[in-house]
mmCIF file of C-alpha atoms in Angstrom:
data_model
loop_
_atom_site.group_PDB
_atom_site.id
_atom_site.type_symbol
_atom_site.label_atom_id
_atom_site.label_comp_id
_atom_site.label_asym_id
_atom_site.label_seq_id
_atom_site.Cartn_x
_atom_site.Cartn_y
_atom_site.Cartn_z
ATOM 1 C CA UNK A 1 8.378 -3.894 -2.733
ATOM 2 C CA UNK A 2 9.707 -2.413 -5.881
ATOM 3 C CA UNK A 3 7.594 -2.584 -8.892
ATOM 4 C CA UNK A 4 8.196 -1.093 -12.519
ATOM 5 C CA UNK A 5 11.837 -0.801 -12.523
ATOM 6 C CA UNK A 6 13.758 -3.290 -14.690
ATOM 7 C CA UNK A 7 17.270 -3.683 -16.025
ATOM 8 C CA UNK A 8 17.945 -5.361 -19.405
ATOM 9 C CA UNK A 9 21.322 -5.765 -21.038
ATOM 10 C CA UNK A 10 21.867 -6.270 -24.768
ATOM 11 C CA UNK A 11 25.002 -7.378 -26.411
ATOM 12 C CA UNK A 12 25.099 -7.414 -30.342
ATOM 13 C CA UNK A 13 28.185 -8.383 -32.223
ATOM 14 C CA UNK A 14 28.018 -6.635 -35.597
ATOM 15 C CA UNK A 15 30.340 -7.642 -38.690
ATOM 16 C CA UNK A 16 29.729 -6.044 -42.157
ATOM 17 C CA UNK A 17 26.190 -5.208 -43.150
ATOM 18 C CA UNK A 18 24.746 -4.555 -46.403
ATOM 19 C CA UNK A 19 21.273 -3.935 -45.454
ATOM 20 C CA UNK A 20 18.926 -2.495 -42.976
ATOM 21 C CA UNK A 21 18.339 -4.647 -40.013
ATOM 22 C CA UNK A 22 15.369 -4.200 -37.424
ATOM 23 C CA UNK A 23 15.672 -5.848 -33.815
ATOM 24 C CA UNK A 24 13.532 -5.489 -30.765
ATOM 25 C CA UNK A 25 13.854 -6.530 -27.327
ATOM 26 C CA UNK A 26 11.300 -6.073 -24.637
ATOM 27 C CA UNK A 27 11.105 -5.669 -20.559
ATOM 28 C CA UNK A 28 8.085 -7.233 -19.112
ATOM 29 C CA UNK A 29 6.389 -6.665 -22.510
ATOM 30 C CA UNK A 30 6.348 -3.155 -21.748
ATOM 31 C CA UNK A 31 9.362 -1.062 -22.457
ATOM 32 C CA UNK A 32 11.067 -1.915 -25.768
ATOM 33 C CA UNK A 33 14.434 -1.136 -27.318
ATOM 34 C CA UNK A 34 14.450 -1.144 -31.014
ATOM 35 C CA UNK A 35 17.699 -0.828 -32.960
ATOM 36 C CA UNK A 36 17.964 -0.271 -36.869
ATOM 37 C CA UNK A 37 21.246 -1.209 -38.334
ATOM 38 C CA UNK A 38 23.177 -0.527 -41.677
ATOM 39 C CA UNK A 39 26.640 -0.979 -42.773
ATOM 40 C CA UNK A 40 27.396 2.488 -41.190
ATOM 41 C CA UNK A 41 26.046 2.000 -37.774
ATOM 42 C CA UNK A 42 22.701 1.765 -35.744
ATOM 43 C CA UNK A 43 19.940 3.865 -34.715
ATOM 44 C CA UNK A 44 18.610 3.187 -31.322
ATOM 45 C CA UNK A 45 14.843 3.708 -30.275
ATOM 46 C CA UNK A 46 12.761 3.077 -27.423
ATOM 47 C CA UNK A 47 8.893 2.607 -26.773
ATOM 48 C CA UNK A 48 6.655 1.987 -24.102
ATOM 49 C CA UNK A 49 4.240 -0.193 -26.044
ATOM 50 C CA UNK A 50 1.626 -0.427 -23.243
ATOM 51 C CA UNK A 51 1.685 3.279 -22.712
ATOM 52 C CA UNK A 52 -1.379 5.646 -23.224
ATOM 53 C CA UNK A 53 -1.121 9.322 -24.231
ATOM 54 C CA UNK A 54 -0.781 10.581 -20.724
ATOM 55 C CA UNK A 55 2.032 8.315 -19.660
ATOM 56 C CA UNK A 56 5.568 9.453 -19.058
ATOM 57 C CA UNK A 57 8.238 6.951 -18.526
ATOM 58 C CA UNK A 58 11.606 7.908 -17.133
ATOM 59 C CA UNK A 59 14.383 5.994 -18.915
ATOM 60 C CA UNK A 60 18.015 5.705 -18.265
ATOM 61 C CA UNK A 61 20.192 4.492 -21.313
ATOM 62 C CA UNK A 62 24.023 3.782 -21.771
ATOM 63 C CA UNK A 63 25.982 1.957 -24.179
ATOM 64 C CA UNK A 64 29.516 0.673 -24.452
ATOM 65 C CA UNK A 65 31.001 -0.053 -27.950
ATOM 66 C CA UNK A 66 34.155 -0.476 -30.115
ATOM 67 C CA UNK A 67 34.830 1.164 -33.304
ATOM 68 C CA UNK A 68 31.876 3.452 -32.801
ATOM 69 C CA UNK A 69 30.733 6.791 -31.723
ATOM 70 C CA UNK A 70 27.645 8.083 -29.943
ATOM 71 C CA UNK A 71 25.603 11.001 -31.347
ATOM 72 C CA UNK A 72 24.775 12.123 -27.982
ATOM 73 C CA UNK A 73 26.565 12.215 -24.519
ATOM 74 C CA UNK A 74 25.940 8.863 -22.454
ATOM 75 C CA UNK A 75 24.721 7.853 -20.091
ATOM 76 C CA UNK A 76 21.309 9.642 -20.939
ATOM 77 C CA UNK A 77 18.474 9.980 -18.775
ATOM 78 C CA UNK A 78 15.101 11.184 -20.541
ATOM 79 C CA UNK A 79 11.284 10.709 -20.315
ATOM 80 C CA UNK A 80 9.416 8.901 -23.092
ATOM 81 C CA UNK A 81 6.139 10.618 -23.602
ATOM 82 C CA UNK A 82 3.148 8.330 -24.376
ATOM 83 C CA UNK A 83 3.335 5.174 -26.578
ATOM 84 C CA UNK A 84 5.143 6.563 -29.871
ATOM 85 C CA UNK A 85 8.495 5.253 -30.707
ATOM 86 C CA UNK A 86 11.202 7.506 -29.958
ATOM 87 C CA UNK A 87 14.899 7.700 -31.498
ATOM 88 C CA UNK A 88 17.471 8.745 -28.764
ATOM 89 C CA UNK A 89 20.621 8.344 -30.393
ATOM 90 C CA UNK A 90 22.819 6.763 -32.971
ATOM 91 C CA UNK A 91 26.096 4.763 -32.676
ATOM 92 C CA UNK A 92 28.182 5.682 -35.856
ATOM 93 C CA UNK A 93 31.002 3.286 -37.180
ATOM 94 C CA UNK A 94 34.270 4.863 -37.193
ATOM 95 C CA UNK A 95 36.228 2.489 -39.772
ATOM 96 C CA UNK A 96 33.693 0.340 -41.481
ATOM 97 C CA UNK A 97 36.374 -1.905 -42.604
ATOM 98 C CA UNK A 98 37.069 -3.409 -39.187
ATOM 99 C CA UNK A 99 34.982 -5.125 -36.748
ATOM 100 C CA UNK A 100 32.535 -3.113 -34.396
ATOM 101 C CA UNK A 101 30.710 -4.275 -31.398
ATOM 102 C CA UNK A 102 28.127 -2.546 -28.922
ATOM 103 C CA UNK A 103 26.542 -3.179 -25.768
ATOM 104 C CA UNK A 104 23.179 -1.341 -24.788
ATOM 105 C CA UNK A 105 21.771 -1.296 -21.363
ATOM 106 C CA UNK A 106 18.796 0.465 -19.957
ATOM 107 C CA UNK A 107 16.787 0.829 -16.579
ATOM 108 C CA UNK A 108 12.957 2.299 -16.696
ATOM 109 C CA UNK A 109 10.228 3.245 -14.428
ATOM 110 C CA UNK A 110 6.842 4.512 -14.930
ATOM 111 C CA UNK A 111 6.661 8.530 -14.232
ATOM 112 C CA UNK A 112 8.287 11.770 -14.524
ATOM 113 C CA UNK A 113 11.394 12.476 -12.476
ATOM 114 C CA UNK A 114 10.907 16.261 -12.884
ATOM 115 C CA UNK A 115 7.079 16.409 -11.254
ATOM 116 C CA UNK A 116 6.426 17.688 -7.991
ATOM 117 C CA UNK A 117 3.804 16.472 -5.629
ATOM 118 C CA UNK A 118 0.898 18.513 -4.611
ATOM 119 C CA UNK A 119 1.172 18.506 -0.561
ATOM 120 C CA UNK A 120 -2.120 20.048 -0.321
ATOM 121 C CA UNK A 121 -4.049 16.999 -1.836
ATOM 122 C CA UNK A 122 -6.051 15.095 0.817
ATOM 123 C CA UNK A 123 -6.392 11.429 -0.290
ATOM 124 C CA UNK A 124 -9.462 9.187 0.868
ATOM 125 C CA UNK A 125 -8.956 5.845 2.301
ATOM 126 C CA UNK A 126 -8.348 3.307 -0.464
ATOM 127 C CA UNK A 127 -10.914 0.850 0.614
ATOM 128 C CA UNK A 128 -14.840 0.220 0.549
ATOM 129 C CA UNK A 129 -16.908 2.566 2.650
ATOM 130 C CA UNK A 130 -18.102 0.759 5.713
ATOM 131 C CA UNK A 131 -14.970 -1.287 6.226
ATOM 132 C CA UNK A 132 -12.925 -0.597 9.362
ATOM 133 C CA UNK A 133 -9.111 -1.513 8.384
ATOM 134 C CA UNK A 134 -6.256 -1.529 10.675
ATOM 135 C CA UNK A 135 -2.875 -0.064 9.247
ATOM 136 C CA UNK A 136 -0.535 -3.301 9.488
ATOM 137 C CA UNK A 137 2.617 -1.449 8.465
ATOM 138 C CA UNK A 138 3.067 2.281 8.302
ATOM 139 C CA UNK A 139 5.678 4.594 7.078
ATOM 140 C CA UNK A 140 9.129 3.401 7.843
ATOM 141 C CA UNK A 141 7.912 0.100 9.172
ATOM 142 C CA UNK A 142 10.745 -2.502 10.169
ATOM 143 C CA UNK A 143 9.265 -5.287 8.241
ATOM 144 C CA UNK A 144 9.542 -4.032 4.763
ATOM 145 C CA UNK A 145 9.060 -0.350 4.563
ATOM 146 C CA UNK A 146 12.270 0.901 4.280
ATOM 147 C CA UNK A 147 14.663 2.331 1.589
ATOM 148 C CA UNK A 148 12.402 2.966 -1.468
ATOM 149 C CA UNK A 149 9.465 2.050 0.147
ATOM 150 C CA UNK A 150 9.764 4.031 3.493
ATOM 151 C CA UNK A 151 6.628 6.088 2.785
ATOM 152 C CA UNK A 152 4.358 2.935 1.852
ATOM 153 C CA UNK A 153 1.395 1.857 4.005
ATOM 154 C CA UNK A 154 0.150 -1.554 4.416
ATOM 155 C CA UNK A 155 -3.808 -1.735 4.849
ATOM 156 C CA UNK A 156 -5.124 -4.881 6.807
ATOM 157 C CA UNK A 157 -7.763 -5.732 4.305
ATOM 158 C CA UNK A 158 -8.927 -9.243 3.885
ATOM 159 C CA UNK A 159 -8.880 -11.579 0.849
ATOM 160 C CA UNK A 160 -11.305 -10.233 -1.753
ATOM 161 C CA UNK A 161 -12.303 -7.178 0.038
ATOM 162 C CA UNK A 162 -12.937 -3.961 -2.351
ATOM 163 C CA UNK A 163 -10.162 -1.310 -3.022
ATOM 164 C CA UNK A 164 -10.988 1.761 -4.200
ATOM 165 C CA UNK A 165 -9.055 4.749 -5.709
ATOM 166 C CA UNK A 166 -7.692 7.090 -2.945
ATOM 167 C CA UNK A 167 -7.384 10.046 -5.546
ATOM 168 C CA UNK A 168 -8.532 10.975 -8.926
ATOM 169 C CA UNK A 169 -6.434 10.201 -11.790
ATOM 170 C CA UNK A 170 -5.902 8.006 -15.124
ATOM 171 C CA UNK A 171 -4.988 4.230 -14.967
ATOM 172 C CA UNK A 172 -1.652 4.079 -16.556
ATOM 173 C CA UNK A 173 -0.828 0.229 -15.879
ATOM 174 C CA UNK A 174 -2.378 -2.871 -14.489
ATOM 175 C CA UNK A 175 -1.253 -6.535 -13.904
ATOM 176 C CA UNK A 176 -3.738 -9.408 -12.608
ATOM 177 C CA UNK A 177 -2.610 -12.639 -14.290
ATOM 178 C CA UNK A 178 -0.095 -13.477 -11.301
ATOM 179 C CA UNK A 179 -0.963 -16.216 -9.065
ATOM 180 C CA UNK A 180 1.916 -16.615 -6.718
ATOM 181 C CA UNK A 181 2.908 -14.844 -3.466
ATOM 182 C CA UNK A 182 5.122 -15.254 -0.250
ATOM 183 C CA UNK A 183 7.512 -13.273 2.017
ATOM 184 C CA UNK A 184 10.420 -14.417 -0.281
ATOM 185 C CA UNK A 185 12.496 -12.137 -2.578
ATOM 186 C CA UNK A 186 11.690 -14.496 -5.601
ATOM 187 C CA UNK A 187 8.029 -13.183 -5.581
ATOM 188 C CA UNK A 188 9.062 -9.530 -5.754
ATOM 189 C CA UNK A 189 7.831 -8.967 -9.319
ATOM 190 C CA UNK A 190 4.890 -11.279 -8.935
ATOM 191 C CA UNK A 191 2.254 -8.917 -7.552
ATOM 192 C CA UNK A 192 -0.838 -7.862 -9.220
ATOM 193 C CA UNK A 193 -1.387 -4.311 -9.018
ATOM 194 C CA UNK A 194 -3.030 -1.013 -10.432
ATOM 195 C CA UNK A 195 -1.023 2.154 -10.968
ATOM 196 C CA UNK A 196 -2.955 5.498 -11.491
ATOM 197 C CA UNK A 197 -1.467 8.688 -12.511
ATOM 198 C CA UNK A 198 -2.600 11.810 -10.653
ATOM 199 C CA UNK A 199 -2.775 15.520 -11.945
ATOM 200 C CA UNK A 200 0.550 16.513 -10.590
ATOM 201 C CA UNK A 201 2.269 13.767 -12.320
ATOM 202 C CA UNK A 202 2.869 11.449 -9.279
ATOM 203 C CA UNK A 203 1.606 7.672 -9.268
ATOM 204 C CA UNK A 204 -0.437 6.036 -6.855
ATOM 205 C CA UNK A 205 0.168 2.391 -6.524
ATOM 206 C CA UNK A 206 -2.002 -0.483 -5.295
ATOM 207 C CA UNK A 207 -0.392 -3.846 -4.959
ATOM 208 C CA UNK A 208 -0.916 -7.588 -3.935
ATOM 209 C CA UNK A 209 -4.417 -7.703 -5.651
ATOM 210 C CA UNK A 210 -5.635 -11.157 -6.199
ATOM 211 C CA UNK A 211 -5.671 -13.091 -9.407
ATOM 212 C CA UNK A 212 -7.761 -11.696 -12.132
ATOM 213 C CA UNK A 213 -8.706 -8.996 -9.124
ATOM 214 C CA UNK A 214 -8.473 -5.686 -11.549
ATOM 215 C CA UNK A 215 -11.389 -3.962 -12.166
ATOM 216 C CA UNK A 216 -10.302 -0.948 -14.124
ATOM 217 C CA UNK A 217 -8.387 -0.586 -17.554
ATOM 218 C CA UNK A 218 -5.404 1.269 -19.055
ATOM 219 C CA UNK A 219 -6.635 4.709 -19.947
ATOM 220 C CA UNK A 220 -9.604 4.792 -17.673
ATOM 221 C CA UNK A 221 -10.322 7.775 -15.856
ATOM 222 C CA UNK A 222 -11.079 7.199 -12.138
ATOM 223 C CA UNK A 223 -12.536 9.464 -9.208
ATOM 224 C CA UNK A 224 -11.605 8.921 -5.600
ATOM 225 C CA UNK A 225 -13.690 6.305 -4.272
ATOM 226 C CA UNK A 226 -13.975 4.235 -7.642
ATOM 227 C CA UNK A 227 -13.880 0.477 -7.237
ATOM 228 C CA UNK A 228 -10.282 -0.498 -8.902
ATOM 229 C CA UNK A 229 -9.916 -4.198 -7.580
ATOM 230 C CA UNK A 230 -9.923 -6.849 -4.734
ATOM 231 C CA UNK A 231 -7.567 -7.505 -2.285
ATOM 232 C CA UNK A 232 -5.100 -10.476 -2.551
ATOM 233 C CA UNK A 233 -1.576 -11.827 -1.342
ATOM 234 C CA UNK A 234 0.423 -11.746 -4.642
ATOM 235 C CA UNK A 235 4.029 -10.765 -4.954
ATOM 236 C CA UNK A 236 6.233 -10.219 -2.087
ATOM 237 C CA UNK A 237 3.780 -10.835 0.845
ATOM 238 C CA UNK A 238 3.237 -12.553 4.010
ATOM 239 C CA UNK A 239 -0.813 -12.566 3.660
ATOM 240 C CA UNK A 240 -3.437 -10.555 2.230
ATOM 241 C CA UNK A 241 -3.238 -6.744 2.431
ATOM 242 C CA UNK A 242 -3.303 -3.922 0.379
ATOM 243 C CA UNK A 243 0.102 -1.990 -0.178
ATOM 244 C CA UNK A 244 -0.543 1.548 -0.986
ATOM 245 C CA UNK A 245 2.187 4.364 -2.069
ATOM 246 C CA UNK A 246 2.322 7.546 -4.030
ATOM 247 C CA UNK A 247 5.979 7.741 -5.808
ATOM 248 C CA UNK A 248 7.911 9.826 -8.341
ATOM 249 C CA UNK A 249 11.116 8.493 -10.110
ATOM 250 C CA UNK A 250 14.322 10.169 -9.128
ATOM 251 C CA UNK A 251 17.099 11.063 -11.911
ATOM 252 C CA UNK A 252 18.776 8.008 -10.822
ATOM 253 C CA UNK A 253 15.784 5.985 -11.318
ATOM 254 C CA UNK A 254 14.900 5.135 -7.808
ATOM 255 C CA UNK A 255 11.448 5.243 -6.617
ATOM 256 C CA UNK A 256 10.800 8.174 -4.369
ATOM 257 C CA UNK A 257 7.722 7.288 -2.197
ATOM 258 C CA UNK A 258 5.833 10.337 -0.717
ATOM 259 C CA UNK A 259 4.075 10.645 2.723
ATOM 260 C CA UNK A 260 0.375 11.695 2.093
ATOM 261 C CA UNK A 261 -2.448 13.126 4.274
ATOM 262 C CA UNK A 262 -5.450 11.286 4.351
ATOM 263 C CA UNK A 263 -9.493 12.299 5.265
ATOM 264 C CA UNK A 264 -10.355 9.497 8.069
ATOM 265 C CA UNK A 265 -13.220 9.177 10.383
ATOM 266 C CA UNK A 266 -11.788 11.559 12.869
ATOM 267 C CA UNK A 267 -9.875 14.060 10.870
ATOM 268 C CA UNK A 268 -10.016 16.061 7.539
ATOM 269 C CA UNK A 269 -6.366 15.820 7.175
ATOM 270 C CA UNK A 270 -4.220 13.286 8.705
ATOM 271 C CA UNK A 271 -1.112 11.348 8.494
ATOM 272 C CA UNK A 272 -1.981 7.935 9.495
ATOM 273 C CA UNK A 273 0.324 5.451 11.251
ATOM 274 C CA UNK A 274 0.797 1.675 11.993
ATOM 275 C CA UNK A 275 -1.660 0.251 14.428
ATOM 276 C CA UNK A 276 -4.549 2.774 13.802
ATOM 277 C CA UNK A 277 -7.844 1.601 12.840
ATOM 278 C CA UNK A 278 -9.980 3.813 10.134
ATOM 279 C CA UNK A 279 -12.748 4.094 8.141
ATOM 280 C CA UNK A 280 -13.872 6.264 5.124
ATOM 281 C CA UNK A 281 -15.940 9.362 6.126
ATOM 282 C CA UNK A 282 -17.581 11.559 3.597
ATOM 283 C CA UNK A 283 -17.161 15.379 4.042
ATOM 284 C CA UNK A 284 -20.591 16.107 5.171
ATOM 285 C CA UNK A 285 -20.536 13.447 7.872
ATOM 286 C CA UNK A 286 -19.599 14.475 11.586
ATOM 287 C CA UNK A 287 -16.039 13.550 12.983
ATOM 288 C CA UNK A 288 -15.712 10.744 15.375
ATOM 289 C CA UNK A 289 -14.720 11.878 18.772
ATOM 290 C CA UNK A 290 -14.035 8.624 20.551
ATOM 291 C CA UNK A 291 -10.756 6.506 21.115
ATOM 292 C CA UNK A 292 -12.132 3.224 20.561
ATOM 293 C CA UNK A 293 -14.277 0.968 17.971
ATOM 294 C CA UNK A 294 -17.160 1.221 20.333
ATOM 295 C CA UNK A 295 -19.128 -1.022 18.334
ATOM 296 C CA UNK A 296 -16.558 -3.762 18.851
ATOM 297 C CA UNK A 297 -16.255 -3.359 22.739
ATOM 298 C CA UNK A 298 -17.335 -6.728 24.221
ATOM 299 C CA UNK A 299 -17.436 -8.578 27.313
ATOM 300 C CA UNK A 300 -16.241 -12.199 27.025
ATOM 301 C CA UNK A 301 -16.259 -15.355 28.959
ATOM 302 C CA UNK A 302 -12.920 -16.257 28.105
ATOM 303 C CA UNK A 303 -9.543 -14.498 26.648
ATOM 304 C CA UNK A 304 -9.694 -17.075 23.824
ATOM 305 C CA UNK A 305 -13.156 -15.404 22.352
ATOM 306 C CA UNK A 306 -11.259 -12.209 22.358
ATOM 307 C CA UNK A 307 -10.787 -10.039 19.013
ATOM 308 C CA UNK A 308 -14.354 -10.471 17.461
ATOM 309 C CA UNK A 309 -14.187 -14.445 17.655
ATOM 310 C CA UNK A 310 -17.557 -14.391 19.429
ATOM 311 C CA UNK A 311 -18.326 -12.749 22.711
ATOM 312 C CA UNK A 312 -22.195 -12.480 22.454
ATOM 313 C CA UNK A 313 -23.272 -13.713 25.945
ATOM 314 C CA UNK A 314 -24.802 -11.110 28.358
ATOM 315 C CA UNK A 315 -25.060 -13.481 31.445
ATOM 316 C CA UNK A 316 -22.187 -14.244 33.424
ATOM 317 C CA UNK A 317 -21.498 -16.607 36.726
ATOM 318 C CA UNK A 318 -20.813 -14.419 39.673
ATOM 319 C CA UNK A 319 -17.728 -16.645 40.625
ATOM 320 C CA UNK A 320 -16.146 -16.687 37.265
ATOM 321 C CA UNK A 321 -13.843 -13.995 35.616
ATOM 322 C CA UNK A 322 -15.117 -11.422 32.907
ATOM 323 C CA UNK A 323 -12.957 -10.010 30.083
ATOM 324 C CA UNK A 324 -13.459 -6.612 28.647
ATOM 325 C CA UNK A 325 -11.820 -6.387 25.202
ATOM 326 C CA UNK A 326 -11.415 -2.826 23.736
ATOM 327 C CA UNK A 327 -9.976 -2.047 20.500
ATOM 328 C CA UNK A 328 -8.169 1.067 20.060
ATOM 329 C CA UNK A 329 -8.599 3.457 17.349
ATOM 330 C CA UNK A 330 -5.197 4.811 17.746
ATOM 331 C CA UNK A 331 -2.305 3.208 20.140
ATOM 332 C CA UNK A 332 -1.217 5.479 22.737
ATOM 333 C CA UNK A 333 -0.993 5.971 26.305
ATOM 334 C CA UNK A 334 -4.518 6.071 27.366
ATOM 335 C CA UNK A 335 -6.220 5.888 30.638
ATOM 336 C CA UNK A 336 -9.061 3.202 30.609
ATOM 337 C CA UNK A 337 -11.848 3.292 33.391
ATOM 338 C CA UNK A 338 -14.487 0.576 33.497
ATOM 339 C CA UNK A 339 -17.457 1.460 36.194
ATOM 340 C CA UNK A 340 -19.707 -1.499 36.749
ATOM 341 C CA UNK A 341 -22.720 -0.880 38.801
ATOM 342 C CA UNK A 342 -25.853 -3.059 39.802
ATOM 343 C CA UNK A 343 -28.927 -1.666 38.795
ATOM 344 C CA UNK A 344 -31.171 0.010 41.285
ATOM 345 C CA UNK A 345 -28.715 -0.314 43.971
ATOM 346 C CA UNK A 346 -25.593 1.462 45.454
ATOM 347 C CA UNK A 347 -23.167 -1.254 44.425
ATOM 348 C CA UNK A 348 -20.471 0.187 42.141
ATOM 349 C CA UNK A 349 -16.935 -1.037 41.373
ATOM 350 C CA UNK A 350 -14.250 1.040 39.647
ATOM 351 C CA UNK A 351 -11.320 -0.465 37.450
ATOM 352 C CA UNK A 352 -8.493 1.506 36.261
ATOM 353 C CA UNK A 353 -5.506 0.682 34.081
ATOM 354 C CA UNK A 354 -3.294 2.506 31.476
ATOM 355 C CA UNK A 355 -2.296 1.237 27.973
ATOM 356 C CA UNK A 356 0.898 0.798 26.320
ATOM 357 C CA UNK A 357 1.545 3.232 23.452
ATOM 358 C CA UNK A 358 2.326 0.296 21.381
ATOM 359 C CA UNK A 359 -1.156 -1.730 21.950
ATOM 360 C CA UNK A 360 -3.540 -1.944 19.244
ATOM 361 C CA UNK A 361 -6.412 -3.042 21.815
ATOM 362 C CA UNK A 362 -6.485 -3.880 25.444
ATOM 363 C CA UNK A 363 -8.529 -6.025 27.743
ATOM 364 C CA UNK A 364 -9.295 -6.293 31.276
ATOM 365 C CA UNK A 365 -10.192 -9.433 33.554
ATOM 366 C CA UNK A 366 -12.364 -8.680 36.393
ATOM 367 C CA UNK A 367 -13.706 -10.998 39.179
ATOM 368 C CA UNK A 368 -16.184 -9.922 41.733
ATOM 369 C CA UNK A 369 -15.690 -10.493 45.270
ATOM 370 C CA UNK A 370 -18.286 -11.610 47.874
ATOM 371 C CA UNK A 371 -20.148 -8.642 49.377
ATOM 372 C CA UNK A 372 -22.816 -8.114 51.999
ATOM 373 C CA UNK A 373 -25.396 -7.514 49.418
ATOM 374 C CA UNK A 374 -26.207 -10.138 46.712
ATOM 375 C CA UNK A 375 -24.445 -9.764 43.303
ATOM 376 C CA UNK A 376 -27.093 -11.459 41.278
ATOM 377 C CA UNK A 377 -29.182 -9.331 38.838
ATOM 378 C CA UNK A 378 -28.766 -7.068 36.077
ATOM 379 C CA UNK A 379 -25.545 -4.679 35.891
ATOM 380 C CA UNK A 380 -24.324 -1.695 33.617
ATOM 381 C CA UNK A 381 -20.827 -1.205 32.611
ATOM 382 C CA UNK A 382 -19.593 1.950 31.437
ATOM 383 C CA UNK A 383 -16.279 2.098 29.554
ATOM 384 C CA UNK A 384 -14.217 5.320 29.395
ATOM 385 C CA UNK A 385 -11.022 6.159 27.883
ATOM 386 C CA UNK A 386 -9.367 9.501 28.937
ATOM 387 C CA UNK A 387 -12.499 10.445 30.712
ATOM 388 C CA UNK A 388 -14.651 10.196 27.680
ATOM 389 C CA UNK A 389 -17.434 7.546 27.939
ATOM 390 C CA UNK A 390 -16.943 5.220 24.959
ATOM 391 C CA UNK A 391 -19.951 2.657 25.491
ATOM 392 C CA UNK A 392 -22.391 1.478 28.067
ATOM 393 C CA UNK A 393 -23.221 -2.375 28.065
ATOM 394 C CA UNK A 394 -25.601 -4.290 30.148
ATOM 395 C CA UNK A 395 -25.123 -7.866 31.657
ATOM 396 C CA UNK A 396 -26.419 -10.139 34.242
ATOM 397 C CA UNK A 397 -24.575 -11.949 37.028
ATOM 398 C CA UNK A 398 -26.041 -15.220 37.986
ATOM 399 C CA UNK A 399 -25.153 -17.797 40.900
ATOM 400 C CA UNK A 400 -24.252 -20.447 38.353
ATOM 401 C CA UNK A 401 -23.627 -20.385 34.714
#
C-alpha cells in the first residue's frame, strides 16, 4: 500500500498578459501549486493546505518550457515547512513578443527525507490492551509487503476493534470518509488512515480504518496507547486488519519503511514476525514464559469445532476421538507432549509430535484403546511444549455420549 504520494501534471499555454493572474491546482485537497503570472513570466508557489506547523512535506518539482528560463536549477527537491505558501522559483520570459508556454509537474509525500529513525525506540503494540492479535503478514510478506512496503506489518484485528498509537507523536494527517475497499489496485488510494509524526521526524501510518473510524484530529498530541481509531477494510485490503508502518521519504520521493522493535508479552524489545500471536504488556507486568496461548488450548469433539468455534464440552465417549487444539504464540519447530492419566489410577498415556515451523497452531486427535482396566471416569491432561507445561485440563470418559 502506498499512501501520500501523488503526481499532478499542469500544462498552461500562456499568451501575452497585461495583468497579474493567480491560478491554483491541488492534489487530494492537500498539496497545491500556485502560480502568479504577469507579462514577464510566472512565479511558482507551493503550499500544503492541511499541514500543521510541525508538518514537513518533501516535494519534487520539475518544469518544461519554451521561451522561458528558470531562476533555479530544475528538477528541485525541497521540504515545505508547515502550512505557509512558499515561492520555489520563477520562470522568466526570454522574448516577450513571442509565444511562451510551460508545463509544471510535481510529486510529494509527507515527511522530511533528511530525518533519521531512532533505532533505540521501543514501540507499543498498536491495539487495545486485552486483545490477543495474530500477525497476518510480516516484514517482506509475499502477499503485499514488497518494495516500498517491505517493512510493514498487518495485524489481524477484527472489524471495529480499537487501534492505539504505538509511539508518542503529533497527528499530521487523517482520512475517514472512504467507504470502499478490496484486493484490487483500483482501491489503492481509498484507505482511511491516521499518520503520526514522531520526535525523530519519521511517520507512523495506521491504515484500512473503517468509515468515520478516526478518533483523533490533525495537530493533536498523542501518547503511546492513546486510542486513535477503529479497524476496517477500506483501501487495498482483502479483509479487516490494521496495516502499520513507520516510514521516512527518500530524496527520490519513495517511501522507505523502517523495521521497528516492539514491547510484547514475552519481550521488552522484539522484532515481531508473521504468524506470531501478541498482546500488550505494561512495563511493570511479568514476561510470559509459555509458548502457547494457554487460555485457548481446548479439547474438542470434532475437528470442525477447532479455532475457538466452541469446544466447551468436558465429557467424551471413550470410543470416539478427542481433538487437542493448541494455538502457538510463535511458529517454530516445537516438541509437543500430551500426557493423559486417569485420576486415582496408574493409567497414563503419552502422545508426542513435532510442529512445522510454518504452523500457527496445531492439533492432535487421540482415541483410547481398550485396556484391562475400565476407562470410564475422571481424567487429567497435561500439555507441554519443549518440556514446559502449558496447561492442565480435566475431562471425563463415558461409555456412551
